[in-house]
Short mmCIF file of C-alpha atoms in Angstrom, two decimals:
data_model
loop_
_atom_site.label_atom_id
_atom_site.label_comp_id
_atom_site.label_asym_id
_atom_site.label_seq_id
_atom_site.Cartn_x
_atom_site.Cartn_y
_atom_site.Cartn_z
CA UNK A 1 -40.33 -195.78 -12.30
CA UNK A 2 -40.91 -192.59 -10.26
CA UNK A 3 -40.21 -194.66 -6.89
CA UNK A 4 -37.06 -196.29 -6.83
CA UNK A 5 -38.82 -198.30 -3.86
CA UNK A 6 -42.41 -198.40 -4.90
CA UNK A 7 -42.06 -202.65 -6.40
CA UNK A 8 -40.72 -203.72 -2.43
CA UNK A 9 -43.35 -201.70 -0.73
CA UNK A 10 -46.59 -201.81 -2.89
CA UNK A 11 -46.07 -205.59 -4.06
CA UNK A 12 -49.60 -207.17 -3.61
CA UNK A 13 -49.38 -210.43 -3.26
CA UNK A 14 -53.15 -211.42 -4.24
CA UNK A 15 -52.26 -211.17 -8.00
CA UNK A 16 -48.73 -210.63 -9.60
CA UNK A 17 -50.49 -209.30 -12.90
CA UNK A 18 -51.83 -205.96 -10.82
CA UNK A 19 -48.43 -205.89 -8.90
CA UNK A 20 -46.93 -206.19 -12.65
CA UNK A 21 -49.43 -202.79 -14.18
CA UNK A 22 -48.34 -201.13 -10.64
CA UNK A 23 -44.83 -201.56 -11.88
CA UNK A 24 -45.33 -200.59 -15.42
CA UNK A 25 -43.82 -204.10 -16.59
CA UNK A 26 -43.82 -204.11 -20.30
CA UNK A 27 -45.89 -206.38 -22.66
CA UNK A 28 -44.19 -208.33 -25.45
CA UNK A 29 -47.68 -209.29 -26.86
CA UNK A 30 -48.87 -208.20 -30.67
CA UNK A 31 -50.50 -205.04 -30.69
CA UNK A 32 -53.74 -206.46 -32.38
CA UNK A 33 -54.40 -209.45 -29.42
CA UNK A 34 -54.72 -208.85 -25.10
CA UNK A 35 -52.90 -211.54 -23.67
CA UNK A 36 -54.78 -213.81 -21.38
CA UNK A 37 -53.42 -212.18 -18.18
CA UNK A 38 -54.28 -208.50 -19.89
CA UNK A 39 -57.61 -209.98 -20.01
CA UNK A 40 -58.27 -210.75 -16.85
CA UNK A 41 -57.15 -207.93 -15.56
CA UNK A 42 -59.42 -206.22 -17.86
CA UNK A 43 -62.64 -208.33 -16.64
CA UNK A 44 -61.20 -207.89 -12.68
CA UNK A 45 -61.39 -203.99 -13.71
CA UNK A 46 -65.38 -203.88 -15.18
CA UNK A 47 -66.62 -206.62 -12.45
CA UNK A 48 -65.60 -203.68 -9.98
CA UNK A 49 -66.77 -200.90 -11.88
CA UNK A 50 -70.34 -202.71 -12.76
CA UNK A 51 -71.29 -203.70 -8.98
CA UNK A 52 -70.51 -200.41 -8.24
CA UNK A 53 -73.36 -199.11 -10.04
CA UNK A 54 -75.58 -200.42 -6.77
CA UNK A 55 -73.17 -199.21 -3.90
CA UNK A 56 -73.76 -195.14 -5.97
CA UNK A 57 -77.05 -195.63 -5.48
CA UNK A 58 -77.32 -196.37 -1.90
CA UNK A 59 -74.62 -193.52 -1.38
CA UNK A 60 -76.83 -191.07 -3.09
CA UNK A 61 -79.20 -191.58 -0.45
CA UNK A 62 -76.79 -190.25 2.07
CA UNK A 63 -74.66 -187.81 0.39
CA UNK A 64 -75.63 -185.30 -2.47
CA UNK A 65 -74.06 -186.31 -5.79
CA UNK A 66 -71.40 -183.62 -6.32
CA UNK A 67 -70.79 -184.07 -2.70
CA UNK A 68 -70.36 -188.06 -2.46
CA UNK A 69 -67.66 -187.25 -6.10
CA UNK A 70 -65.82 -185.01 -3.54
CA UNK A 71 -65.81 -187.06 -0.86
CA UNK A 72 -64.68 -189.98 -3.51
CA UNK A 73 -61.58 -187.63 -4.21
CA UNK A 74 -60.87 -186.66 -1.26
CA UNK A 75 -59.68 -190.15 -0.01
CA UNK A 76 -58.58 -191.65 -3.20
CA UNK A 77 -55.90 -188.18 -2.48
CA UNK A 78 -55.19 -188.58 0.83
CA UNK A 79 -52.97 -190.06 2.78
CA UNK A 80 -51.58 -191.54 -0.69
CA UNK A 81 -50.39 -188.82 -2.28
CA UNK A 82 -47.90 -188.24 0.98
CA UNK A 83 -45.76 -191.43 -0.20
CA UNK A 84 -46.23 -191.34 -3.77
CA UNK A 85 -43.89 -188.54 -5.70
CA UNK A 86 -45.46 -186.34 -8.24
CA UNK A 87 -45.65 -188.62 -11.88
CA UNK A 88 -43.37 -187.15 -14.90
CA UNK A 89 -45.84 -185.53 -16.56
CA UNK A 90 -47.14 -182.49 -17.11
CA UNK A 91 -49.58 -180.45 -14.39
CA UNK A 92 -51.74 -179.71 -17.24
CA UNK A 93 -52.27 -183.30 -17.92
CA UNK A 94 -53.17 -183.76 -14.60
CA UNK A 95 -55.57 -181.24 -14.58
CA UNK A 96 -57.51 -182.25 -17.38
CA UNK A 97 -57.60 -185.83 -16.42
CA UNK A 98 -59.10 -184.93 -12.45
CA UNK A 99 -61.58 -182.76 -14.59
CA UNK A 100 -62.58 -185.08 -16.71
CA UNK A 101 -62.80 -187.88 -14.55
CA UNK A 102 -64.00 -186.24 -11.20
CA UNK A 103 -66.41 -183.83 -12.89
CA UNK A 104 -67.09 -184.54 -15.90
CA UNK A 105 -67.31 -188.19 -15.47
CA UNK A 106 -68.12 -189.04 -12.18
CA UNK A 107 -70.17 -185.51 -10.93
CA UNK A 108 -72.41 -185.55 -13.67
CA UNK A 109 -73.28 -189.41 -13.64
CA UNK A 110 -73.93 -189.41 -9.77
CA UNK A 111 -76.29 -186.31 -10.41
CA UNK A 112 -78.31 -188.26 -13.14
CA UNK A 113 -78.32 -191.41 -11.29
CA UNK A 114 -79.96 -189.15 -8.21
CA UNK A 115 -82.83 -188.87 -9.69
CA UNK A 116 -82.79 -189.15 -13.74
CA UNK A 117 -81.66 -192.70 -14.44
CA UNK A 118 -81.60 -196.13 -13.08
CA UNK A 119 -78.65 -197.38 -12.06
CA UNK A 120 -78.49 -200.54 -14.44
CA UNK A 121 -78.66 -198.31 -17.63
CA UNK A 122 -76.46 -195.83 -16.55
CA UNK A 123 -73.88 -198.66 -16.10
CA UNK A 124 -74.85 -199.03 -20.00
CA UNK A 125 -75.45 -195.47 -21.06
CA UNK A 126 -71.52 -194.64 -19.93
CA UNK A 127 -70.34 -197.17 -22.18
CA UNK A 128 -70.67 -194.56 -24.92
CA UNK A 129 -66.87 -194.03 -23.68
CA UNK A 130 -65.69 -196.52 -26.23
CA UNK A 131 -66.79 -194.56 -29.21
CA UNK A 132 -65.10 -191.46 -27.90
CA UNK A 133 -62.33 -193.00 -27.06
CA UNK A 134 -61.55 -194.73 -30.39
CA UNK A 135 -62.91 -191.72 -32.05
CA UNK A 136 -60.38 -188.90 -30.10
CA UNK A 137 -57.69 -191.90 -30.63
CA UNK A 138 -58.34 -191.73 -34.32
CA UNK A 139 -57.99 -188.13 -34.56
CA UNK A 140 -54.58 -187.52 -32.16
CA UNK A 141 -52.59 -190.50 -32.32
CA UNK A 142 -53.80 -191.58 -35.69
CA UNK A 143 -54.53 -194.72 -34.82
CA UNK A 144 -56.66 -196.82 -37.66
CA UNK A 145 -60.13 -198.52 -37.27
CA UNK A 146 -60.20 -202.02 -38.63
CA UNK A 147 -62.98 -203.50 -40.37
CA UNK A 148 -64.06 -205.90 -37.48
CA UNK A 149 -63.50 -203.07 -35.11
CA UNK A 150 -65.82 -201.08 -36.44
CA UNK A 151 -68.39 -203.69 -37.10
CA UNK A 152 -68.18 -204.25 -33.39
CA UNK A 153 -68.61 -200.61 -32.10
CA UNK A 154 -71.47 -200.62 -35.34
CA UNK A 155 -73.34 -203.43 -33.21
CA UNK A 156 -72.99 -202.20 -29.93
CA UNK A 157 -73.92 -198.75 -31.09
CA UNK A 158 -77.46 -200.20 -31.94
CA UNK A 159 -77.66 -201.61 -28.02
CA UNK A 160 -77.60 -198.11 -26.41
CA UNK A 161 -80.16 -196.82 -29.36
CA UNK A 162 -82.50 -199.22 -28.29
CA UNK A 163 -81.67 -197.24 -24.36
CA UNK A 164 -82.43 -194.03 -26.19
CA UNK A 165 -85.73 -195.75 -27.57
CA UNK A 166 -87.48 -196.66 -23.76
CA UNK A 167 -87.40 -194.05 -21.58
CA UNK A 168 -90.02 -193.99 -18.69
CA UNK A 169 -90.36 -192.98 -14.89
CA UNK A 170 -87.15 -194.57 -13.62
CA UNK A 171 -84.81 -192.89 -17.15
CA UNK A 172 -85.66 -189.51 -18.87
CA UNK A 173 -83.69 -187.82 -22.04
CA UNK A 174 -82.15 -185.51 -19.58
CA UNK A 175 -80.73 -188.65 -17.45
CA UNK A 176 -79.82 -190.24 -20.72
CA UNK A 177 -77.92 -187.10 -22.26
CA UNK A 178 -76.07 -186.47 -18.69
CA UNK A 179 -74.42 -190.16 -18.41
CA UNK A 180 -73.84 -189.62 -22.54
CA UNK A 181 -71.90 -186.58 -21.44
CA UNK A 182 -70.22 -188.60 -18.84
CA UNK A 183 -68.79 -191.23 -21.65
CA UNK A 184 -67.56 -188.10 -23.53
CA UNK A 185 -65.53 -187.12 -20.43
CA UNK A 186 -64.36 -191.02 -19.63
CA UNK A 187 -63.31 -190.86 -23.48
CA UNK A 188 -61.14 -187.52 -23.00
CA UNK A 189 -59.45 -188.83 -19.63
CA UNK A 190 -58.53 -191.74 -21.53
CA UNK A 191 -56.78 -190.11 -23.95
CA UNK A 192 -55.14 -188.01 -21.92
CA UNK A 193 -54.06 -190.56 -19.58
CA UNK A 194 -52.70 -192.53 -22.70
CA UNK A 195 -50.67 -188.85 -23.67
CA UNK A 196 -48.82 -189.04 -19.93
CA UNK A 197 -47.09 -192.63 -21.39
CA UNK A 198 -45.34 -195.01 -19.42
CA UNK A 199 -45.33 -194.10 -15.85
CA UNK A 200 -46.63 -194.90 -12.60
CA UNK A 201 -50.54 -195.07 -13.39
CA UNK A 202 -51.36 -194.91 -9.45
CA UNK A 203 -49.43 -191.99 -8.55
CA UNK A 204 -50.66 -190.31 -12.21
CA UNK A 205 -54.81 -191.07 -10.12
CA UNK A 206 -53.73 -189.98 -7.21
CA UNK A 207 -51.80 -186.94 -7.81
CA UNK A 208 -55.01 -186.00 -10.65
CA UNK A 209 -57.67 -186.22 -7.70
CA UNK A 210 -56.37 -182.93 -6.39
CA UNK A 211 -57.84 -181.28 -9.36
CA UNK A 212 -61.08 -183.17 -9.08
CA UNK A 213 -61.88 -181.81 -5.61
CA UNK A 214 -61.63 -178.30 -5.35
CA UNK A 215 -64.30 -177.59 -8.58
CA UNK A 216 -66.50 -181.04 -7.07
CA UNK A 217 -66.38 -178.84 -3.52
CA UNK A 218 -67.33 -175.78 -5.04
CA UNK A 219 -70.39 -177.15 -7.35
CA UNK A 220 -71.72 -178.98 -3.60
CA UNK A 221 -71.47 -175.59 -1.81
CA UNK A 222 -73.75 -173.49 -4.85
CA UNK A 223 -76.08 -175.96 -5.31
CA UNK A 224 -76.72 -178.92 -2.80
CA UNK A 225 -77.05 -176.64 0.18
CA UNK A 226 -74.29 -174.74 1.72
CA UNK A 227 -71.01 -175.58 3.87
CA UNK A 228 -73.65 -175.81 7.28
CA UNK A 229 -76.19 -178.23 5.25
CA UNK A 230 -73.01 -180.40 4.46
CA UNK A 231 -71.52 -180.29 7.81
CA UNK A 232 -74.57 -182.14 9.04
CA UNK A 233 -75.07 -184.88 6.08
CA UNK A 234 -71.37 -185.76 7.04
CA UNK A 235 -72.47 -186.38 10.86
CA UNK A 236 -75.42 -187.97 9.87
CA UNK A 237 -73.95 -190.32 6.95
CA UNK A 238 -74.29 -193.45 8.38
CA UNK A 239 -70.81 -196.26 8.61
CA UNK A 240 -72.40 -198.04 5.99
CA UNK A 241 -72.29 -194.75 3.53
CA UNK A 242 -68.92 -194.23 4.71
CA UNK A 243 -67.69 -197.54 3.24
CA UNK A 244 -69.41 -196.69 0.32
CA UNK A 245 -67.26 -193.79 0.01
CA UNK A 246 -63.88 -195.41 0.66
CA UNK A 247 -64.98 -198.30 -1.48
CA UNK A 248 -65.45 -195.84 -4.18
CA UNK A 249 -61.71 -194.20 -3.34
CA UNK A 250 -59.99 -197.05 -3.05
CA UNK A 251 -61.59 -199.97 -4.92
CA UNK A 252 -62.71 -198.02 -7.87
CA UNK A 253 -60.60 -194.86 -8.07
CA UNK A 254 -57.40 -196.50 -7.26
CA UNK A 255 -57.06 -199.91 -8.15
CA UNK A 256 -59.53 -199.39 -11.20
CA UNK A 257 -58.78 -196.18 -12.75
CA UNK A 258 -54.50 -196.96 -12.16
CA UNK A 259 -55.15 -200.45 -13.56
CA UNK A 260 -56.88 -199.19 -16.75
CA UNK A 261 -54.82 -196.23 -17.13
CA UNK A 262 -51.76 -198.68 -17.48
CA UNK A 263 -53.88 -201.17 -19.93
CA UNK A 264 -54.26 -197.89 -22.25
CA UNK A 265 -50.77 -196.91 -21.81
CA UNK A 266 -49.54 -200.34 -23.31
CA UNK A 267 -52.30 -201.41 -26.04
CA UNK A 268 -54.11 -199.37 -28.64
CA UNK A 269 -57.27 -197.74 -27.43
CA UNK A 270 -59.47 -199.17 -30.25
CA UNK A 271 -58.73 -202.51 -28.89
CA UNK A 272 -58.90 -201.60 -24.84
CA UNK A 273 -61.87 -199.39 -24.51
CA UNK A 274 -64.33 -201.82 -25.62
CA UNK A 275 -63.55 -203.99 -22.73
CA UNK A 276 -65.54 -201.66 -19.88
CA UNK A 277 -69.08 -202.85 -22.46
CA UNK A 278 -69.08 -205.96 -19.84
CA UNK A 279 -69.62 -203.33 -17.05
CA UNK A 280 -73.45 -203.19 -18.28
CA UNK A 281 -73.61 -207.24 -17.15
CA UNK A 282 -72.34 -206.84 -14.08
CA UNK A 283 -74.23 -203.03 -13.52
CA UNK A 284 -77.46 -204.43 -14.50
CA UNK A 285 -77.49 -208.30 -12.81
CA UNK A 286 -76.32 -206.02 -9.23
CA UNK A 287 -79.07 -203.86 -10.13
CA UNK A 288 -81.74 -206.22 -10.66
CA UNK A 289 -81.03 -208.58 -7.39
CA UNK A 290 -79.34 -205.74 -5.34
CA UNK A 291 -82.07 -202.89 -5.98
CA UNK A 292 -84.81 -205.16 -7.85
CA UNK A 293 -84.54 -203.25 -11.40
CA UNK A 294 -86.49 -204.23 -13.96
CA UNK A 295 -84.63 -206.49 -16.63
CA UNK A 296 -87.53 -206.12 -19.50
CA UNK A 297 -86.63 -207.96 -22.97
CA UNK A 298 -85.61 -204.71 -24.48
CA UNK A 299 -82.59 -204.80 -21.83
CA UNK A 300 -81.59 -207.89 -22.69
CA UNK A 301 -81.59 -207.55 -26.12
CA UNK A 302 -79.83 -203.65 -25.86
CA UNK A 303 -77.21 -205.79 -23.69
CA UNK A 304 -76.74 -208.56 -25.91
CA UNK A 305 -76.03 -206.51 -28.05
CA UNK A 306 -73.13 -204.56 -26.83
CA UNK A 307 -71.82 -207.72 -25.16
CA UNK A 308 -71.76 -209.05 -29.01
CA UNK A 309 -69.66 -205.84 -30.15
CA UNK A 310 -66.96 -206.78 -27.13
CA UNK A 311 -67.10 -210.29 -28.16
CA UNK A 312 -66.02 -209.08 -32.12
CA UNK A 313 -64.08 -206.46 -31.04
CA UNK A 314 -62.18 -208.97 -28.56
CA UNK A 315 -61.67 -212.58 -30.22
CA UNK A 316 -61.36 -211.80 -34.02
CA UNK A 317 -57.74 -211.41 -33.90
CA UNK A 318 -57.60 -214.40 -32.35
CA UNK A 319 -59.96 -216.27 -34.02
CA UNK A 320 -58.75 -215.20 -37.20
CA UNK A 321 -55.50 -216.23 -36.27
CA UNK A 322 -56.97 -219.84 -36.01
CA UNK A 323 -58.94 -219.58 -39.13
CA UNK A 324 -55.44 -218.83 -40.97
CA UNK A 325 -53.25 -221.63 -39.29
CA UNK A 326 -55.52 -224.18 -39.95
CA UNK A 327 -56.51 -223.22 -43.53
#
């Protein structure tokens, strides 16, 4: 722990499992199965991330997209990072996880969900994270692919070509190549979030948002009209945009990204990344009653099929397990 006192004052006493990643407890579970609590916390983590996909949208129309990242940063920073000492790791790692995530990640996607994609396939589209994940796990920490693994990534792989096969008005190749881009930075913050080890994930998102900002602030002032043009979307931003923001700080940034920062930290990324693929359900039901997006059959089936590849990805290890005992 970096905070001798950080279990007495953070406790949260809605759930003892996020109170238990806060505190870095460690797991006793095999490496090849989530426990059930792991799990939950897992699904607690997407169901945030996926409605979120509506409350970007209705931001956008407020704040300009490298903008409404900065603002994002800004408060999942401050006052927080006041109270909670610098994590033991390296200010390089922190660098290039606020890069990744604030820029590359979360810059980018709001800028193609502007204009260049709807919101319920983006919330799909990013789920190309998993394969870069695995894929940058495979090639640092040399960490193998099992058969059913890759069967699973295989099958949900063929979900986002069928994304790739429909664009139209709402979703063009350049939306669709942006929020591809986006996975490939979600993929490298994971990995280098999994590098910084055992430590106090919420401190390690804070303390990285001050990297995220300045570059976020700098982009906003080239290209979406000037420090005066700015000034006066932040008067005009309306409370509801403003809880937007802090939802996206606090809700998203800071429970989310500490939460799944710890989840990587303590199981091997080929069997955590996949878990974010039920994002898509919750991105895409918000979307269509929130927004009224199209759900066409090619949707379904493009989600169906990456919800399969968590399924596999998920229960074989425990299904197998089953299979064995009884046979």
């Amino acid at each position: 722990m970096n905070s001798p006192h950080w279990h007495e004052q953070m406790r949260n006493p809605l759930t003892n499992e996020l109170t238990n990643a806060l505190t870095n407890q460690p797991s006793n579970q095999p490496p090849n199965q989530l426990p059930a609590s792991h799990l939950l916390l897992a699904l607690g983590i997407v169901a945030v991330w996926g409605t979120n996909f509506v409350v970007i949208k209705n931001c956008l129309a407020a704040f300009p997209p490298f903008y409404f990242a900065a603002l994002r940063y800004l408060f999942a920073l401050l006052p927080l990072v006041f109270f909670l000492p610098k994590p033991k790791v390296s200010w390089a790692n922190l660098c290039i996880y606020g890069l990744a995530t604030g820029v590359g990640q979360f810059g980018v996607m709001y800028y193609a969900i502007h204009s260049d994609i709807s919101p319920g396939l983006a919330s799909l589209v990013i789920q190309t994270q998993v394969f870069f994940t695995i894929g940058f796990a495979m090639f640092f920490a040399q960490e193998g692919l099992k058969r059913y693994q890759a069967v699973a990534v295989g099958v949900s792989f063929i979900g986002l070509v069928i994304i790739a096969m429909h664009t139209d008005a709402t979703t063009t190749f350049l939306g669709l190549a942006l929020v591809v881009f986006a996975g490939l930075s979600w993929g490298i913050a994971n990995t280098v979030s999994r590098k910084a080890g055992s430590i106090n994930m919420l401190a390690y998102v804070v303390w990285a948002s001050a990297f995220s900002i300045p570059p976020l602030v700098l982009i906003a002032l080239m290209f979406e009209g000037g420090a005066g043009h700015l000034w006066e979307v932040t008067l005009a931003a309306s409370w509801g945009a403003w809880v937007g923001v802090l939802w996206q700080s606090w809700g998203n940034t800071l429970f989310g990204y500490a939460a799944w920062g710890w989840l990587l930290s303590k199981h091997p990324a080929a069997l955590v990344a996949p878990a974010p693929l039920l994002v898509p359900i919750f991105g895409m039901g918000a979307s269509a009653f929130f927004l009224g997006e199209a759900l066409p059959g090619w949707k379904l089936m493009a989600a169906g099929l990456v919800i399969a590849g968590l399924i596999v990805n998920l229960f074989w290890p425990v299904l197998e397990a089953r299979f064995r005992q009884r046979f």
